[in-house]
Amino acid sequence: MATWSAPGKIFLFGEHAVVYGKPGLAMAIKPRVHVTVRRHRNPAPAKSPYIDQCFRELGVRGSVYVSSQMPSSAGLGSSAAVTVATLSAANDEFGLGLEREEIAAIAHRIEQTVQKGRASATDTYVSTMGGLVLIIGDSRRRVLPVNLNLVIGNTQMSHSTSRMVELVAEERERRPNVISPILDAIGALTLEGLRKLDEPRELGRLMNVNHALLDAIGVGHSSLTRLVGAARAAGAFGAKTTGAGGGGCMIALSPRGGKTRITSALDAAGGRAFVTTIDTAGVRKEHDA
Ligand code: MEV
């Protein structure tokens, strides 16, 4: 039996713009998803199509136990974390000898198969490698990690990432002269944010601008507006939508000692909030019983 865990992810900057090759900055976050895989000749069918696909890809059979405190379908990369942890646990249990890079690539392929085409290579890469990841075009690389005080607010409004990506594409086709420069500006914010990672006030301001630009390209939602406003009023340095928008989650950058106040404000505004920070480890082995 082998147990592995993998983190979720947020976009600090650059969601949607990355789809057009612009820079984006993503971060692996706690909580982790834990997956235990045990050899089994006739396992019961898994409850998740991602897990089924992991076994199909690897050509092995096993039973799986998943333990997760990460909200699913909220844009925090929970399906990527389940996939990466399952692949890694199966890799260990069956002695397949796959390296991390291979795990990330197979996990992306699995997400593409299950999601029927569109899947973020960022989610699976960040969950595998951990830390802070700069995305530019097809390249993804880890940059020096920083410890940020973050609060996540889940609007609990379900959203479809592929639908939101489609919406932006339609909007860009309709108004290329307006939308393309906004996507450029979001990419520029990523690079500016990268330089200001140790200046929380500045970083917060840039997050606020990124949020406004996400609204401008059409991925806003009243629930996100409400939570972002509540976080700022409660003292956040900045707050923004994270991920595809249209519901899902927002993030707030908190002063040290301000997280409880922001969490309460987000809960009172109808969200479900939790404190998080960077996870630098990526996928890792847990105990073997
Ligand atoms: C979703 O978490 C982020 C998007 O930029 C899509 C992607 O990067 O694949 C909207």
PDB file of N, CA and C in Angstrom, residues 42-105:
ATOM      1  N   ASN A  42      -9.229  -7.388  -8.258  1.00  0.00           N
ATOM      2  CA  ASN A  42     -10.594  -7.024  -8.674  1.00  0.00           C
ATOM      3  C   ASN A  42     -11.126  -5.852  -7.870  1.00  0.00           C
ATOM      4  N   PRO A  43     -10.549  -4.670  -8.063  1.00  0.00           N
ATOM      5  CA  PRO A  43     -10.980  -3.528  -7.258  1.00  0.00           C
ATOM      6  C   PRO A  43     -12.395  -3.094  -7.638  1.00  0.00           C
ATOM      7  N   ALA A  44     -13.111  -2.516  -6.669  1.00  0.00           N
ATOM      8  CA  ALA A  44     -14.420  -1.922  -6.982  1.00  0.00           C
ATOM      9  C   ALA A  44     -14.161  -0.729  -7.902  1.00  0.00           C
ATOM     10  N   PRO A  45     -15.113  -0.409  -8.796  1.00  0.00           N
ATOM     11  CA  PRO A  45     -14.875   0.743  -9.670  1.00  0.00           C
ATOM     12  C   PRO A  45     -14.674   2.009  -8.828  1.00  0.00           C
ATOM     13  N   ALA A  46     -13.721   2.852  -9.242  1.00  0.00           N
ATOM     14  CA  ALA A  46     -13.446   4.080  -8.479  1.00  0.00           C
ATOM     15  C   ALA A  46     -14.619   5.043  -8.659  1.00  0.00           C
ATOM     16  N   LYS A  47     -14.798   5.940  -7.665  1.00  0.00           N
ATOM     17  CA  LYS A  47     -15.916   6.878  -7.766  1.00  0.00           C
ATOM     18  C   LYS A  47     -15.569   8.040  -8.695  1.00  0.00           C
ATOM     19  N   SER A  48     -14.293   8.170  -9.039  1.00  0.00           N
ATOM     20  CA  SER A  48     -13.874   9.324  -9.848  1.00  0.00           C
ATOM     21  C   SER A  48     -13.361   8.856 -11.215  1.00  0.00           C
ATOM     22  N   PRO A  49     -13.824   9.510 -12.296  1.00  0.00           N
ATOM     23  CA  PRO A  49     -13.319   9.143 -13.623  1.00  0.00           C
ATOM     24  C   PRO A  49     -11.819   9.422 -13.762  1.00  0.00           C
ATOM     25  N   TYR A  50     -11.317  10.382 -12.963  1.00  0.00           N
ATOM     26  CA  TYR A  50      -9.880  10.692 -13.019  1.00  0.00           C
ATOM     27  C   TYR A  50      -9.077   9.486 -12.512  1.00  0.00           C
ATOM     28  N   ILE A  51      -9.568   8.873 -11.434  1.00  0.00           N
ATOM     29  CA  ILE A  51      -8.847   7.733 -10.857  1.00  0.00           C
ATOM     30  C   ILE A  51      -8.907   6.535 -11.810  1.00  0.00           C
ATOM     31  N   ASP A  52     -10.100   6.285 -12.359  1.00  0.00           N
ATOM     32  CA  ASP A  52     -10.228   5.190 -13.344  1.00  0.00           C
ATOM     33  C   ASP A  52      -9.215   5.367 -14.465  1.00  0.00           C
ATOM     34  N   GLN A  53      -9.116   6.603 -14.951  1.00  0.00           N
ATOM     35  CA  GLN A  53      -8.229   6.889 -16.089  1.00  0.00           C
ATOM     36  C   GLN A  53      -6.756   6.714 -15.698  1.00  0.00           C
ATOM     37  N   CYS A  54      -6.427   7.021 -14.431  1.00  0.00           N
ATOM     38  CA  CYS A  54      -5.041   6.826 -13.958  1.00  0.00           C
ATOM     39  C   CYS A  54      -4.645   5.360 -14.114  1.00  0.00           C
ATOM     40  N   PHE A  55      -5.536   4.450 -13.670  1.00  0.00           N
ATOM     41  CA  PHE A  55      -5.222   3.015 -13.744  1.00  0.00           C
ATOM     42  C   PHE A  55      -5.167   2.546 -15.197  1.00  0.00           C
ATOM     43  N   ARG A  56      -6.072   3.085 -16.008  1.00  0.00           N
ATOM     44  CA  ARG A  56      -6.067   2.709 -17.430  1.00  0.00           C
ATOM     45  C   ARG A  56      -4.732   3.123 -18.062  1.00  0.00           C
ATOM     46  N   GLU A  57      -4.299   4.359 -17.791  1.00  0.00           N
ATOM     47  CA  GLU A  57      -3.046   4.874 -18.371  1.00  0.00           C
ATOM     48  C   GLU A  57      -1.842   4.048 -17.932  1.00  0.00           C
ATOM     49  N   LEU A  58      -1.832   3.648 -16.655  1.00  0.00           N
ATOM     50  CA  LEU A  58      -0.658   2.953 -16.126  1.00  0.00           C
ATOM     51  C   LEU A  58      -0.720   1.446 -16.363  1.00  0.00           C
ATOM     52  N   GLY A  59      -1.910   0.940 -16.730  1.00  0.00           N
ATOM     53  CA  GLY A  59      -2.057  -0.493 -17.013  1.00  0.00           C
ATOM     54  C   GLY A  59      -1.928  -1.358 -15.771  1.00  0.00           C
ATOM     55  N   VAL A  60      -2.368  -0.845 -14.613  1.00  0.00           N
ATOM     56  CA  VAL A  60      -2.333  -1.631 -13.369  1.00  0.00           C
ATOM     57  C   VAL A  60      -3.724  -1.600 -12.735  1.00  0.00           C
ATOM     58  N   ARG A  61      -3.928  -2.447 -11.705  1.00  0.00           N
ATOM     59  CA  ARG A  61      -5.233  -2.482 -11.037  1.00  0.00           C
ATOM     60  C   ARG A  61      -5.022  -2.365  -9.534  1.00  0.00           C
ATOM     61  N   GLY A  62      -5.790  -1.476  -8.926  1.00  0.00           N
ATOM     62  CA  GLY A  62      -5.655  -1.316  -7.486  1.00  0.00           C
ATOM     63  C   GLY A  62      -6.874  -0.661  -6.881  1.00  0.00           C
ATOM     64  N   SER A  63      -6.966  -0.745  -5.560  1.00  0.00           N
ATOM     65  CA  SER A  63      -8.060  -0.040  -4.878  1.00  0.00           C
ATOM     66  C   SER A  63      -7.513   1.296  -4.373  1.00  0.00           C
ATOM     67  N   VAL A  64      -8.424   2.251  -4.194  1.00  0.00           N
ATOM     68  CA  VAL A  64      -7.990   3.618  -3.888  1.00  0.00           C
ATOM     69  C   VAL A  64      -8.811   4.182  -2.747  1.00  0.00           C
ATOM     70  N   TYR A  65      -8.112   4.889  -1.839  1.00  0.00           N
ATOM     71  CA  TYR A  65      -8.824   5.635  -0.803  1.00  0.00           C
ATOM     72  C   TYR A  65      -8.374   7.096  -0.894  1.00  0.00           C
ATOM     73  N   VAL A  66      -9.351   8.011  -1.030  1.00  0.00           N
ATOM     74  CA  VAL A  66      -9.021   9.440  -1.180  1.00  0.00           C
ATOM     75  C   VAL A  66      -9.505  10.195   0.052  1.00  0.00           C
ATOM     76  N   SER A  67      -8.654  11.058   0.561  1.00  0.00           N
ATOM     77  CA  SER A  67      -9.076  11.931   1.659  1.00  0.00           C
ATOM     78  C   SER A  67      -8.709  13.361   1.278  1.00  0.00           C
ATOM     79  N   SER A  68      -9.737  14.232   1.204  1.00  0.00           N
ATOM     80  CA  SER A  68      -9.487  15.585   0.712  1.00  0.00           C
ATOM     81  C   SER A  68     -10.288  16.610   1.488  1.00  0.00           C
ATOM     82  N   GLN A  69      -9.603  17.707   1.859  1.00  0.00           N
ATOM     83  CA  GLN A  69     -10.337  18.816   2.481  1.00  0.00           C
ATOM     84  C   GLN A  69     -10.451  19.975   1.514  1.00  0.00           C
ATOM     85  N   MET A  70     -10.042  19.705   0.279  1.00  0.00           N
ATOM     86  CA  MET A  70     -10.069  20.782  -0.721  1.00  0.00           C
ATOM     87  C   MET A  70     -11.431  20.782  -1.404  1.00  0.00           C
ATOM     88  N   PRO A  71     -12.112  21.959  -1.469  1.00  0.00           N
ATOM     89  CA  PRO A  71     -13.392  21.975  -2.170  1.00  0.00           C
ATOM     90  C   PRO A  71     -13.204  21.595  -3.636  1.00  0.00           C
ATOM     91  N   SER A  72     -14.116  20.765  -4.153  1.00  0.00           N
ATOM     92  CA  SER A  72     -13.970  20.383  -5.564  1.00  0.00           C
ATOM     93  C   SER A  72     -14.817  21.313  -6.434  1.00  0.00           C
ATOM     94  N   SER A  73     -14.549  21.341  -7.707  1.00  0.00           N
ATOM     95  CA  SER A  73     -15.247  22.190  -8.687  1.00  0.00           C
ATOM     96  C   SER A  73     -15.256  23.657  -8.257  1.00  0.00           C
ATOM     97  N   ALA A  74     -14.183  24.111  -7.621  1.00  0.00           N
ATOM     98  CA  ALA A  74     -14.132  25.504  -7.171  1.00  0.00           C
ATOM     99  C   ALA A  74     -12.980  26.250  -7.830  1.00  0.00           C
ATOM    100  N   GLY A  75     -12.290  25.584  -8.765  1.00  0.00           N
ATOM    101  CA  GLY A  75     -11.181  26.234  -9.468  1.00  0.00           C
ATOM    102  C   GLY A  75      -9.874  26.157  -8.702  1.00  0.00           C
ATOM    103  N   LEU A  76      -9.787  25.267  -7.702  1.00  0.00           N
ATOM    104  CA  LEU A  76      -8.550  25.167  -6.909  1.00  0.00           C
ATOM    105  C   LEU A  76      -7.717  23.950  -7.304  1.00  0.00           C
ATOM    106  N   GLY A  77      -8.036  23.367  -8.441  1.00  0.00           N
ATOM    107  CA  GLY A  77      -7.206  22.274  -8.962  1.00  0.00           C
ATOM    108  C   GLY A  77      -7.345  20.974  -8.201  1.00  0.00           C
ATOM    109  N   SER A  78      -8.532  20.701  -7.634  1.00  0.00           N
ATOM    110  CA  SER A  78      -8.651  19.478  -6.831  1.00  0.00           C
ATOM    111  C   SER A  78      -8.590  18.226  -7.707  1.00  0.00           C
ATOM    112  N   SER A  79      -9.137  18.281  -8.923  1.00  0.00           N
ATOM    113  CA  SER A  79      -9.073  17.073  -9.771  1.00  0.00           C
ATOM    114  C   SER A  79      -7.621  16.800 -10.185  1.00  0.00           C
ATOM    115  N   ALA A  80      -6.857  17.866 -10.420  1.00  0.00           N
ATOM    116  CA  ALA A  80      -5.438  17.683 -10.755  1.00  0.00           C
ATOM    117  C   ALA A  80      -4.699  17.074  -9.574  1.00  0.00           C
ATOM    118  N   ALA A  81      -5.005  17.540  -8.359  1.00  0.00           N
ATOM    119  CA  ALA A  81      -4.322  17.016  -7.166  1.00  0.00           C
ATOM    120  C   ALA A  81      -4.659  15.537  -6.963  1.00  0.00           C
ATOM    121  N   VAL A  82      -5.925  15.167  -7.156  1.00  0.00           N
ATOM    122  CA  VAL A  82      -6.316  13.755  -7.026  1.00  0.00           C
ATOM    123  C   VAL A  82      -5.574  12.923  -8.067  1.00  0.00           C
ATOM    124  N   THR A  83      -5.515  13.423  -9.291  1.00  0.00           N
ATOM    125  CA  THR A  83      -4.868  12.677 -10.387  1.00  0.00           C
ATOM    126  C   THR A  83      -3.368  12.504 -10.115  1.00  0.00           C
ATOM    127  N   VAL A  84      -2.719  13.603  -9.729  1.00  0.00           N
ATOM    128  CA  VAL A  84      -1.266  13.563  -9.488  1.00  0.00           C
ATOM    129  C   VAL A  84      -0.940  12.633  -8.308  1.00  0.00           C
ATOM    130  N   ALA A  85      -1.746  12.731  -7.241  1.00  0.00           N
ATOM    131  CA  ALA A  85      -1.479  11.881  -6.060  1.00  0.00           C
ATOM    132  C   ALA A  85      -1.760  10.410  -6.378  1.00  0.00           C
ATOM    133  N   THR A  86      -2.818  10.143  -7.158  1.00  0.00           N
ATOM    134  CA  THR A  86      -3.135   8.744  -7.512  1.00  0.00           C
ATOM    135  C   THR A  86      -2.029   8.153  -8.374  1.00  0.00           C
ATOM    136  N   LEU A  87      -1.593   8.908  -9.383  1.00  0.00           N
ATOM    137  CA  LEU A  87      -0.515   8.412 -10.258  1.00  0.00           C
ATOM    138  C   LEU A  87       0.745   8.132  -9.444  1.00  0.00           C
ATOM    139  N   SER A  88       1.065   9.043  -8.528  1.00  0.00           N
ATOM    140  CA  SER A  88       2.305   8.897  -7.750  1.00  0.00           C
ATOM    141  C   SER A  88       2.222   7.707  -6.805  1.00  0.00           C
ATOM    142  N   ALA A  89       1.030   7.520  -6.192  1.00  0.00           N
ATOM    143  CA  ALA A  89       0.866   6.376  -5.276  1.00  0.00           C
ATOM    144  C   ALA A  89       0.930   5.065  -6.056  1.00  0.00           C
ATOM    145  N   ALA A  90       0.301   5.032  -7.236  1.00  0.00           N
ATOM    146  CA  ALA A  90       0.336   3.809  -8.055  1.00  0.00           C
ATOM    147  C   ALA A  90       1.759   3.560  -8.560  1.00  0.00           C
ATOM    148  N   ASN A  91       2.449   4.620  -8.938  1.00  0.00           N
ATOM    149  CA  ASN A  91       3.839   4.525  -9.391  1.00  0.00           C
ATOM    150  C   ASN A  91       4.700   3.867  -8.314  1.00  0.00           C
ATOM    151  N   ASP A  92       4.457   4.252  -7.064  1.00  0.00           N
ATOM    152  CA  ASP A  92       5.198   3.726  -5.924  1.00  0.00           C
ATOM    153  C   ASP A  92       4.779   2.276  -5.639  1.00  0.00           C
ATOM    154  N   GLU A  93       3.468   2.049  -5.543  1.00  0.00           N
ATOM    155  CA  GLU A  93       2.947   0.716  -5.178  1.00  0.00           C
ATOM    156  C   GLU A  93       3.370  -0.355  -6.192  1.00  0.00           C
ATOM    157  N   PHE A  94       3.395   0.030  -7.479  1.00  0.00           N
ATOM    158  CA  PHE A  94       3.709  -0.972  -8.525  1.00  0.00           C
ATOM    159  C   PHE A  94       5.153  -0.858  -9.021  1.00  0.00           C
ATOM    160  N   GLY A  95       5.939   0.024  -8.399  1.00  0.00           N
ATOM    161  CA  GLY A  95       7.359   0.165  -8.765  1.00  0.00           C
ATOM    162  C   GLY A  95       7.565   0.513 -10.232  1.00  0.00           C
ATOM    163  N   LEU A  96       6.828   1.502 -10.746  1.00  0.00           N
ATOM    164  CA  LEU A  96       6.871   1.804 -12.187  1.00  0.00           C
ATOM    165  C   LEU A  96       8.043   2.713 -12.576  1.00  0.00           C
ATOM    166  N   GLY A  97       8.630   3.377 -11.600  1.00  0.00           N
ATOM    167  CA  GLY A  97       9.828   4.182 -11.869  1.00  0.00           C
ATOM    168  C   GLY A  97       9.601   5.473 -12.648  1.00  0.00           C
ATOM    169  N   LEU A  98       8.385   6.035 -12.573  1.00  0.00           N
ATOM    170  CA  LEU A  98       8.133   7.295 -13.297  1.00  0.00           C
ATOM    171  C   LEU A  98       8.728   8.473 -12.533  1.00  0.00           C
ATOM    172  N   GLU A  99       9.303   9.433 -13.288  1.00  0.00           N
ATOM    173  CA  GLU A  99       9.831  10.665 -12.680  1.00  0.00           C
ATOM    174  C   GLU A  99       8.700  11.677 -12.553  1.00  0.00           C
ATOM    175  N   ARG A 100       8.938  12.735 -11.757  1.00  0.00           N
ATOM    176  CA  ARG A 100       7.913  13.775 -11.542  1.00  0.00           C
ATOM    177  C   ARG A 100       7.402  14.387 -12.839  1.00  0.00           C
ATOM    178  N   GLU A 101       8.355  14.692 -13.749  1.00  0.00           N
ATOM    179  CA  GLU A 101       7.962  15.331 -15.018  1.00  0.00           C
ATOM    180  C   GLU A 101       6.989  14.435 -15.778  1.00  0.00           C
ATOM    181  N   GLU A 102       7.267  13.103 -15.726  1.00  0.00           N
ATOM    182  CA  GLU A 102       6.381  12.163 -16.425  1.00  0.00           C
ATOM    183  C   GLU A 102       5.014  12.127 -15.748  1.00  0.00           C
ATOM    184  N   ILE A 103       5.014  12.177 -14.419  1.00  0.00           N
ATOM    185  CA  ILE A 103       3.737  12.187 -13.672  1.00  0.00           C
ATOM    186  C   ILE A 103       2.923  13.414 -14.106  1.00  0.00           C
ATOM    187  N   ALA A 104       3.580  14.583 -14.164  1.00  0.00           N
ATOM    188  CA  ALA A 104       2.867  15.821 -14.541  1.00  0.00           C
ATOM    189  C   ALA A 104       2.298  15.689 -15.951  1.00  0.00           C
ATOM    190  N   ALA A 105       3.078  15.119 -16.868  1.00  0.00           N
ATOM    191  CA  ALA A 105       2.621  14.999 -18.266  1.00  0.00           C
ATOM    192  C   ALA A 105       1.456  14.010 -18.374  1.00  0.00           C
TER     193      ALA A 105
END
